[in-house]
Structure formats: C-alpha cells, structure tokens
Amino acid sequence: MAEEKIEKKSVPKKVVSKKSSTKKVAVKKAPAKKVATNKVSTKKVVAKKAPAKKVATKKATLSVTLIKSFYGRLPVHRATVNGLGLKRINHTVELQDTPEVRGMINKVSYLLKVEG
C-alpha cells in the first residue's frame, strides 16, 4: 500500500491549458549573425630578453624547533604548529622572518624554541 502511494507521487501530472492549445503564437526568428571569415593577423614577434640574474639578497631566517608535544592542545594551536611545518618533537625548520610567521610563533611560543 505504501509502495503504491510512492509510485503515484513519483509520476508527474501533466497539466494541459486550454488557452495554450487553441491559440498558436507566431514566433519571429532573429536573423542569423554573419560569421567573419578567418583573417590572417600579422603580429610582430618580439624576442624576449633573458631575465637578469637576481642578486642573492640575504633574507632573515628563523630556526624553529618543536620542544613540547602539541597533542592535547587546542585545535587552533595544533593547526598553527602544522602550518609552521613542524611534525614531531625536536623537529627543526628554517622559516623566513615575516610578520605572519612571527604571529604564528607568538601564538604557540610555549611549545617552541626559536633561534636566529
């Protein structure tokens, strides 16, 4: 009995409007747009110059070591430690000294040792 109700509901009902079947409206078709023929473009080819070698600038780096476990810490702090690239205790990574990295280090400073 429940299956019969499901089948009845799943079949869409067709509604036929009497007005739409008696009157037919003429639809005007828009004229087709003309397709432009393939034109050969004559662009000048400019030879690229070899990029000049960049002078090696010494960027400040920090050496960050995880000294305490991040297990049992706040999820946000765990994510920050992972974002710094630290995977296990005594794992050390070299990071650029940027304000973003400094903020991450300050957030979980109780777990880290920072040098440089």
PDB file of C-alpha atoms in Angstrom:
ATOM      1  CA  MET A   1       0.000   0.000   0.000  1.00  0.00           C
ATOM      2  CA  ALA A   2       2.845   2.379   0.822  1.00  0.00           C
ATOM      3  CA  GLU A   3       4.571   1.409  -2.412  1.00  0.00           C
ATOM      4  CA  GLU A   4       1.500   2.360  -4.428  1.00  0.00           C
ATOM      5  CA  LYS A   5       1.475   5.836  -2.877  1.00  0.00           C
ATOM      6  CA  ILE A   6       5.140   6.305  -3.709  1.00  0.00           C
ATOM      7  CA  GLU A   7       4.554   5.308  -7.313  1.00  0.00           C
ATOM      8  CA  LYS A   8       1.641   7.713  -7.646  1.00  0.00           C
ATOM      9  CA  LYS A   9       3.688  10.565  -6.247  1.00  0.00           C
ATOM     10  CA  SER A  10       6.693   9.884  -8.464  1.00  0.00           C
ATOM     11  CA  VAL A  11       4.676  10.168 -11.701  1.00  0.00           C
ATOM     12  CA  PRO A  12       4.378  13.858 -12.623  1.00  0.00           C
ATOM     13  CA  LYS A  13       0.947  15.076 -13.579  1.00  0.00           C
ATOM     14  CA  LYS A  14       0.578  16.729 -16.939  1.00  0.00           C
ATOM     15  CA  VAL A  15      -1.433  19.903 -16.921  1.00  0.00           C
ATOM     16  CA  VAL A  16      -2.855  20.965 -20.266  1.00  0.00           C
ATOM     17  CA  SER A  17      -4.020  24.524 -20.568  1.00  0.00           C
ATOM     18  CA  LYS A  18      -6.973  25.029 -22.876  1.00  0.00           C
ATOM     19  CA  LYS A  19      -5.859  28.532 -23.843  1.00  0.00           C
ATOM     20  CA  SER A  20      -2.370  27.487 -24.955  1.00  0.00           C
ATOM     21  CA  SER A  21      -3.652  24.615 -27.102  1.00  0.00           C
ATOM     22  CA  THR A  22      -6.241  26.693 -29.005  1.00  0.00           C
ATOM     23  CA  LYS A  23      -4.079  29.709 -29.882  1.00  0.00           C
ATOM     24  CA  LYS A  24      -0.762  29.482 -31.627  1.00  0.00           C
ATOM     25  CA  VAL A  25       1.558  32.438 -31.456  1.00  0.00           C
ATOM     26  CA  ALA A  26       3.892  33.167 -34.344  1.00  0.00           C
ATOM     27  CA  VAL A  27       7.467  33.465 -33.135  1.00  0.00           C
ATOM     28  CA  LYS A  28       9.819  35.658 -35.130  1.00  0.00           C
ATOM     29  CA  LYS A  29      13.269  34.279 -35.599  1.00  0.00           C
ATOM     30  CA  ALA A  30      16.186  36.657 -35.304  1.00  0.00           C
ATOM     31  CA  PRO A  31      18.356  36.815 -38.416  1.00  0.00           C
ATOM     32  CA  ALA A  32      21.489  34.713 -38.148  1.00  0.00           C
ATOM     33  CA  LYS A  33      24.671  36.643 -37.469  1.00  0.00           C
ATOM     34  CA  LYS A  34      27.223  36.593 -40.210  1.00  0.00           C
ATOM     35  CA  VAL A  35      30.400  34.796 -39.279  1.00  0.00           C
ATOM     36  CA  ALA A  36      33.549  36.684 -40.122  1.00  0.00           C
ATOM     37  CA  THR A  37      35.947  34.883 -42.376  1.00  0.00           C
ATOM     38  CA  ASN A  38      39.300  33.878 -40.991  1.00  0.00           C
ATOM     39  CA  LYS A  39      41.656  36.799 -41.251  1.00  0.00           C
ATOM     40  CA  VAL A  40      45.368  36.310 -41.023  1.00  0.00           C
ATOM     41  CA  SER A  41      46.708  38.593 -38.348  1.00  0.00           C
ATOM     42  CA  THR A  42      50.172  39.931 -38.754  1.00  0.00           C
ATOM     43  CA  LYS A  43      51.515  40.432 -35.269  1.00  0.00           C
ATOM     44  CA  LYS A  44      55.099  41.339 -34.762  1.00  0.00           C
ATOM     45  CA  VAL A  45      57.017  38.774 -32.784  1.00  0.00           C
ATOM     46  CA  VAL A  46      59.117  40.393 -30.103  1.00  0.00           C
ATOM     47  CA  ALA A  47      62.084  38.395 -28.906  1.00  0.00           C
ATOM     48  CA  LYS A  48      62.092  38.062 -25.145  1.00  0.00           C
ATOM     49  CA  LYS A  49      65.193  39.142 -23.354  1.00  0.00           C
ATOM     50  CA  ALA A  50      66.831  36.762 -20.926  1.00  0.00           C
ATOM     51  CA  PRO A  51      65.940  37.793 -17.381  1.00  0.00           C
ATOM     52  CA  ALA A  52      68.775  39.386 -15.487  1.00  0.00           C
ATOM     53  CA  LYS A  53      70.137  37.308 -12.653  1.00  0.00           C
ATOM     54  CA  LYS A  54      68.845  38.466  -9.327  1.00  0.00           C
ATOM     55  CA  VAL A  55      71.382  39.429  -6.754  1.00  0.00           C
ATOM     56  CA  ALA A  56      71.222  36.985  -3.880  1.00  0.00           C
ATOM     57  CA  THR A  57      69.858  39.066  -1.038  1.00  0.00           C
ATOM     58  CA  LYS A  58      70.285  37.630   2.381  1.00  0.00           C
ATOM     59  CA  LYS A  59      66.797  37.226   3.805  1.00  0.00           C
ATOM     60  CA  ALA A  60      66.460  36.844   7.527  1.00  0.00           C
ATOM     61  CA  THR A  61      65.517  33.333   8.554  1.00  0.00           C
ATOM     62  CA  LEU A  62      64.426  31.799  11.801  1.00  0.00           C
ATOM     63  CA  SER A  63      65.173  28.334  13.075  1.00  0.00           C
ATOM     64  CA  VAL A  64      62.116  26.999  14.875  1.00  0.00           C
ATOM     65  CA  THR A  65      62.190  23.766  16.913  1.00  0.00           C
ATOM     66  CA  LEU A  66      59.227  21.992  18.477  1.00  0.00           C
ATOM     67  CA  ILE A  67      60.212  21.170  22.077  1.00  0.00           C
ATOM     68  CA  LYS A  68      56.830  20.142  23.516  1.00  0.00           C
ATOM     69  CA  SER A  69      54.140  17.895  22.125  1.00  0.00           C
ATOM     70  CA  PHE A  70      51.135  19.550  20.544  1.00  0.00           C
ATOM     71  CA  TYR A  71      48.853  16.627  21.432  1.00  0.00           C
ATOM     72  CA  GLY A  72      46.105  17.612  23.835  1.00  0.00           C
ATOM     73  CA  ARG A  73      46.391  21.283  22.852  1.00  0.00           C
ATOM     74  CA  LEU A  74      43.749  23.492  21.350  1.00  0.00           C
ATOM     75  CA  PRO A  75      42.885  22.577  17.749  1.00  0.00           C
ATOM     76  CA  VAL A  76      43.859  26.067  16.629  1.00  0.00           C
ATOM     77  CA  HIS A  77      47.299  25.669  18.205  1.00  0.00           C
ATOM     78  CA  ARG A  78      47.755  22.243  16.590  1.00  0.00           C
ATOM     79  CA  ALA A  79      46.898  23.743  13.218  1.00  0.00           C
ATOM     80  CA  THR A  80      49.398  26.549  13.794  1.00  0.00           C
ATOM     81  CA  VAL A  81      52.186  24.087  14.588  1.00  0.00           C
ATOM     82  CA  ASN A  82      51.331  22.150  11.415  1.00  0.00           C
ATOM     83  CA  GLY A  83      51.265  25.412   9.473  1.00  0.00           C
ATOM     84  CA  LEU A  84      54.804  26.133  10.618  1.00  0.00           C
ATOM     85  CA  GLY A  85      55.818  22.771   9.133  1.00  0.00           C
ATOM     86  CA  LEU A  86      56.681  21.081  12.411  1.00  0.00           C
ATOM     87  CA  LYS A  87      55.861  17.381  12.602  1.00  0.00           C
ATOM     88  CA  ARG A  88      57.351  15.937  15.787  1.00  0.00           C
ATOM     89  CA  ILE A  89      59.301  16.857  18.900  1.00  0.00           C
ATOM     90  CA  ASN A  90      62.851  18.106  18.159  1.00  0.00           C
ATOM     91  CA  HIS A  91      61.917  18.731  14.510  1.00  0.00           C
ATOM     92  CA  THR A  92      63.537  21.954  13.277  1.00  0.00           C
ATOM     93  CA  VAL A  93      62.540  24.046  10.277  1.00  0.00           C
ATOM     94  CA  GLU A  94      64.012  27.177   8.702  1.00  0.00           C
ATOM     95  CA  LEU A  95      61.393  29.875   8.105  1.00  0.00           C
ATOM     96  CA  GLN A  96      61.570  33.373   6.654  1.00  0.00           C
ATOM     97  CA  ASP A  97      61.279  36.145   9.198  1.00  0.00           C
ATOM     98  CA  THR A  98      57.947  37.708   8.219  1.00  0.00           C
ATOM     99  CA  PRO A  99      55.196  39.250  10.352  1.00  0.00           C
ATOM    100  CA  GLU A 100      52.908  36.308   9.536  1.00  0.00           C
ATOM    101  CA  VAL A 101      55.419  33.742  10.748  1.00  0.00           C
ATOM    102  CA  ARG A 102      56.196  35.843  13.834  1.00  0.00           C
ATOM    103  CA  GLY A 103      52.483  35.900  14.698  1.00  0.00           C
ATOM    104  CA  MET A 104      52.240  32.121  14.381  1.00  0.00           C
ATOM    105  CA  ILE A 105      55.312  31.684  16.581  1.00  0.00           C
ATOM    106  CA  ASN A 106      53.889  34.031  19.218  1.00  0.00           C
ATOM    107  CA  LYS A 107      50.648  32.057  19.278  1.00  0.00           C
ATOM    108  CA  VAL A 108      52.356  28.761  20.199  1.00  0.00           C
ATOM    109  CA  SER A 109      55.564  30.095  21.751  1.00  0.00           C
ATOM    110  CA  TYR A 110      55.118  27.839  24.794  1.00  0.00           C
ATOM    111  CA  LEU A 111      55.755  24.819  22.524  1.00  0.00           C
ATOM    112  CA  LEU A 112      58.706  26.182  20.544  1.00  0.00           C
ATOM    113  CA  LYS A 113      62.343  27.213  20.703  1.00  0.00           C
ATOM    114  CA  VAL A 114      63.256  29.979  18.257  1.00  0.00           C
ATOM    115  CA  GLU A 115      66.787  30.828  17.113  1.00  0.00           C
ATOM    116  CA  GLY A 116      68.016  33.456  14.712  1.00  0.00           C
TER     117      GLY A 116
END
